[in-house]
GROMACS .gro file of C-alpha atoms in nm:
model
   86
    1UNK     CA    1   2.704  13.692  -1.540
    2UNK     CA    2   2.442  13.748  -1.263
    3UNK     CA    3   2.348  14.122  -1.267
    4UNK     CA    4   2.393  14.159  -0.888
    5UNK     CA    5   2.733  13.989  -0.903
    6UNK     CA    6   2.818  14.209  -1.206
    7UNK     CA    7   2.725  14.533  -1.026
    8UNK     CA    8   2.918  14.442  -0.710
    9UNK     CA    9   3.230  14.349  -0.920
   10UNK     CA   10   3.199  14.692  -1.098
   11UNK     CA   11   3.218  14.845  -0.761
   12UNK     CA   12   3.540  14.669  -0.682
   13UNK     CA   13   3.380  14.427  -0.422
   14UNK     CA   14   3.603  14.126  -0.375
   15UNK     CA   15   3.491  13.779  -0.477
   16UNK     CA   16   3.528  13.679  -0.107
   17UNK     CA   17   3.298  13.954  -0.001
   18UNK     CA   18   3.042  13.867  -0.273
   19UNK     CA   19   3.041  13.497  -0.171
   20UNK     CA   20   2.988  13.623   0.191
   21UNK     CA   21   2.697  13.838   0.093
   22UNK     CA   22   2.532  13.567  -0.088
   23UNK     CA   23   2.591  13.311   0.183
   24UNK     CA   24   2.426  13.573   0.414
   25UNK     CA   25   2.130  13.606   0.179
   26UNK     CA   26   2.069  13.234   0.193
   27UNK     CA   27   2.087  13.232   0.572
   28UNK     CA   28   1.945  13.555   0.677
   29UNK     CA   29   1.819  13.797   0.414
   30UNK     CA   30   1.776  14.089   0.667
   31UNK     CA   31   2.127  14.068   0.782
   32UNK     CA   32   2.246  14.031   0.417
   33UNK     CA   33   2.064  14.367   0.345
   34UNK     CA   34   2.269  14.541   0.631
   35UNK     CA   35   2.586  14.389   0.492
   36UNK     CA   36   2.508  14.515   0.149
   37UNK     CA   37   2.424  14.866   0.280
   38UNK     CA   38   2.762  14.866   0.463
   39UNK     CA   39   2.967  14.821   0.149
   40UNK     CA   40   2.980  15.181   0.067
   41UNK     CA   41   2.824  15.150  -0.268
   42UNK     CA   42   2.700  15.487  -0.428
   43UNK     CA   43   2.320  15.539  -0.338
   44UNK     CA   44   2.199  15.460  -0.703
   45UNK     CA   45   2.400  15.130  -0.712
   46UNK     CA   46   2.286  15.042  -0.365
   47UNK     CA   47   1.926  15.102  -0.452
   48UNK     CA   48   1.963  14.889  -0.766
   49UNK     CA   49   2.112  14.589  -0.577
   50UNK     CA   50   1.838  14.619  -0.307
   51UNK     CA   51   1.563  14.636  -0.562
   52UNK     CA   52   1.703  14.338  -0.759
   53UNK     CA   53   1.722  14.124  -0.435
   54UNK     CA   54   1.380  14.206  -0.313
   55UNK     CA   55   1.198  14.200  -0.649
   56UNK     CA   56   1.370  13.893  -0.794
   57UNK     CA   57   1.473  13.624  -0.541
   58UNK     CA   58   1.546  13.409  -0.848
   59UNK     CA   59   1.855  13.617  -0.892
   60UNK     CA   60   1.980  13.502  -0.560
   61UNK     CA   61   1.938  13.139  -0.669
   62UNK     CA   62   2.135  13.210  -0.990
   63UNK     CA   63   2.407  13.384  -0.802
   64UNK     CA   64   2.447  13.117  -0.562
   65UNK     CA   65   2.475  12.855  -0.829
   66UNK     CA   66   2.726  13.087  -1.018
   67UNK     CA   67   2.930  13.110  -0.700
   68UNK     CA   68   2.919  12.739  -0.623
   69UNK     CA   69   2.745  12.803  -0.282
   70UNK     CA   70   2.488  12.572  -0.095
   71UNK     CA   71   2.170  12.590  -0.307
   72UNK     CA   72   1.941  12.425  -0.046
   73UNK     CA   73   1.968  12.729   0.173
   74UNK     CA   74   1.845  12.947  -0.119
   75UNK     CA   75   1.506  12.796  -0.111
   76UNK     CA   76   1.465  12.893   0.264
   77UNK     CA   77   1.577  13.246   0.180
   78UNK     CA   78   1.334  13.278  -0.105
   79UNK     CA   79   1.049  13.174   0.131
   80UNK     CA   80   1.169  13.415   0.395
   81UNK     CA   81   1.167  13.714   0.135
   82UNK     CA   82   0.817  13.611   0.016
   83UNK     CA   83   0.697  13.586   0.364
   84UNK     CA   84   0.822  13.943   0.442
   85UNK     CA   85   0.655  14.084   0.131
   86UNK     CA   86   0.318  13.949   0.229
   0.00000   0.00000   0.00000
């Protein structure tokens, strides 16, 4: 299982909310970060999710595939994250 999905499930985040987060990550990564921040995760878990998302966009691709979401949007999200890190 994708480590981001696993962490969110451990924190009792619903499958529906997880799918919503990853859909947001593919469409607007900055808004998705706000959504993740609003979940009420403990600070250490929140920091872990944020670091994984920022440091390894490949995890987003894997999670989107695992959740059966639109893969083509992932490529745009990966590019957006790369552009923001430059």
